[in-house]
């Protein structure tokens, strides 16, 4: 569960591709809740990024926001 005192969601700022048309600021941000994030703990981080629609750096920032130091997915040895 998320730590006490933290909001129940984290905002990720998405980068605009070079040469693209200007977009509204709201389309450059994405809210990711603890529930959304925790549904992907059983997947590799690359798969979770693709399904959440964010890059690896953003996934790390959201994870750190919720107090997760390392992505919890572990390969079976």
PDB file of C-alpha atoms in Angstrom:
ATOM      1  CA  UNK A   1       0.000   0.000   0.000  1.00  0.00           C
ATOM      2  CA  UNK A   2       1.129   3.591  -0.532  1.00  0.00           C
ATOM      3  CA  UNK A   3       2.817   5.391   2.323  1.00  0.00           C
ATOM      4  CA  UNK A   4       0.707   7.539   4.608  1.00  0.00           C
ATOM      5  CA  UNK A   5       0.461  11.199   3.637  1.00  0.00           C
ATOM      6  CA  UNK A   6       1.073  10.669  -0.087  1.00  0.00           C
ATOM      7  CA  UNK A   7      -1.652  11.383  -2.622  1.00  0.00           C
ATOM      8  CA  UNK A   8      -3.398   8.342  -4.070  1.00  0.00           C
ATOM      9  CA  UNK A   9      -2.040   9.175  -7.544  1.00  0.00           C
ATOM     10  CA  UNK A  10       1.119  10.449  -9.151  1.00  0.00           C
ATOM     11  CA  UNK A  11       1.331  12.801 -12.139  1.00  0.00           C
ATOM     12  CA  UNK A  12       3.727  11.882 -14.932  1.00  0.00           C
ATOM     13  CA  UNK A  13       4.686  14.523 -17.480  1.00  0.00           C
ATOM     14  CA  UNK A  14       4.862  12.999 -20.945  1.00  0.00           C
ATOM     15  CA  UNK A  15       7.424  14.306 -23.411  1.00  0.00           C
ATOM     16  CA  UNK A  16       6.227  15.738 -26.687  1.00  0.00           C
ATOM     17  CA  UNK A  17       7.804  14.162 -29.771  1.00  0.00           C
ATOM     18  CA  UNK A  18      10.035  16.547 -31.737  1.00  0.00           C
ATOM     19  CA  UNK A  19       8.342  18.206 -34.674  1.00  0.00           C
ATOM     20  CA  UNK A  20       4.847  17.515 -33.401  1.00  0.00           C
ATOM     21  CA  UNK A  21       2.080  20.070 -33.235  1.00  0.00           C
ATOM     22  CA  UNK A  22       1.531  21.856 -29.919  1.00  0.00           C
ATOM     23  CA  UNK A  23      -0.972  20.105 -27.652  1.00  0.00           C
ATOM     24  CA  UNK A  24      -2.912  21.183 -24.593  1.00  0.00           C
ATOM     25  CA  UNK A  25      -0.926  20.901 -21.363  1.00  0.00           C
ATOM     26  CA  UNK A  26      -3.443  18.420 -19.956  1.00  0.00           C
ATOM     27  CA  UNK A  27      -2.642  15.958 -22.748  1.00  0.00           C
ATOM     28  CA  UNK A  28       1.031  15.996 -21.691  1.00  0.00           C
ATOM     29  CA  UNK A  29       0.275  14.722 -18.198  1.00  0.00           C
ATOM     30  CA  UNK A  30      -0.973  11.363 -17.014  1.00  0.00           C
ATOM     31  CA  UNK A  31      -2.220  10.388 -13.558  1.00  0.00           C
ATOM     32  CA  UNK A  32      -1.193   6.944 -12.353  1.00  0.00           C
ATOM     33  CA  UNK A  33      -2.830   5.598  -9.215  1.00  0.00           C
ATOM     34  CA  UNK A  34      -1.384   3.046  -6.837  1.00  0.00           C
ATOM     35  CA  UNK A  35      -4.027   0.573  -8.020  1.00  0.00           C
ATOM     36  CA  UNK A  36      -3.040   1.056 -11.677  1.00  0.00           C
ATOM     37  CA  UNK A  37       0.640   0.631 -10.853  1.00  0.00           C
ATOM     38  CA  UNK A  38       0.241  -2.390  -8.575  1.00  0.00           C
ATOM     39  CA  UNK A  39      -1.663  -4.322 -11.266  1.00  0.00           C
ATOM     40  CA  UNK A  40       1.604  -4.505 -13.225  1.00  0.00           C
ATOM     41  CA  UNK A  41       3.916  -5.781 -10.460  1.00  0.00           C
ATOM     42  CA  UNK A  42       3.787  -9.312 -11.916  1.00  0.00           C
ATOM     43  CA  UNK A  43       5.187  -8.112 -15.284  1.00  0.00           C
ATOM     44  CA  UNK A  44       8.608  -6.926 -16.457  1.00  0.00           C
ATOM     45  CA  UNK A  45       9.021  -3.146 -16.274  1.00  0.00           C
ATOM     46  CA  UNK A  46       9.178  -2.814 -20.080  1.00  0.00           C
ATOM     47  CA  UNK A  47       5.790  -4.515 -20.443  1.00  0.00           C
ATOM     48  CA  UNK A  48       4.329  -2.388 -17.634  1.00  0.00           C
ATOM     49  CA  UNK A  49       5.604   0.782 -19.341  1.00  0.00           C
ATOM     50  CA  UNK A  50       3.994  -0.146 -22.634  1.00  0.00           C
ATOM     51  CA  UNK A  51       0.656  -0.989 -21.015  1.00  0.00           C
ATOM     52  CA  UNK A  52       0.653   2.182 -18.883  1.00  0.00           C
ATOM     53  CA  UNK A  53       1.705   4.323 -21.851  1.00  0.00           C
ATOM     54  CA  UNK A  54       4.806   5.795 -20.190  1.00  0.00           C
ATOM     55  CA  UNK A  55       8.577   5.473 -20.585  1.00  0.00           C
ATOM     56  CA  UNK A  56      10.935   3.660 -18.217  1.00  0.00           C
ATOM     57  CA  UNK A  57      12.108   6.878 -16.552  1.00  0.00           C
ATOM     58  CA  UNK A  58       8.520   7.866 -15.800  1.00  0.00           C
ATOM     59  CA  UNK A  59       7.821   4.420 -14.361  1.00  0.00           C
ATOM     60  CA  UNK A  60      10.807   4.829 -12.041  1.00  0.00           C
ATOM     61  CA  UNK A  61       9.624   8.271 -10.932  1.00  0.00           C
ATOM     62  CA  UNK A  62       6.119   7.005 -10.171  1.00  0.00           C
ATOM     63  CA  UNK A  63       7.555   3.981  -8.357  1.00  0.00           C
ATOM     64  CA  UNK A  64       9.824   6.188  -6.225  1.00  0.00           C
ATOM     65  CA  UNK A  65       6.832   8.434  -5.462  1.00  0.00           C
ATOM     66  CA  UNK A  66       5.069   5.430  -3.928  1.00  0.00           C
ATOM     67  CA  UNK A  67       8.199   4.298  -2.056  1.00  0.00           C
ATOM     68  CA  UNK A  68       9.152   1.431  -4.379  1.00  0.00           C
ATOM     69  CA  UNK A  69      12.931   1.361  -4.760  1.00  0.00           C
ATOM     70  CA  UNK A  70      13.117  -1.526  -7.229  1.00  0.00           C
ATOM     71  CA  UNK A  71      10.502  -2.856  -9.635  1.00  0.00           C
ATOM     72  CA  UNK A  72       9.001  -5.908  -7.862  1.00  0.00           C
ATOM     73  CA  UNK A  73       8.862  -8.314 -10.847  1.00  0.00           C
ATOM     74  CA  UNK A  74      11.322 -11.193 -10.507  1.00  0.00           C
ATOM     75  CA  UNK A  75      12.084 -13.767 -13.157  1.00  0.00           C
ATOM     76  CA  UNK A  76      11.762 -17.397 -12.169  1.00  0.00           C
ATOM     77  CA  UNK A  77      15.250 -18.805 -11.768  1.00  0.00           C
TER      78      UNK A  77
END
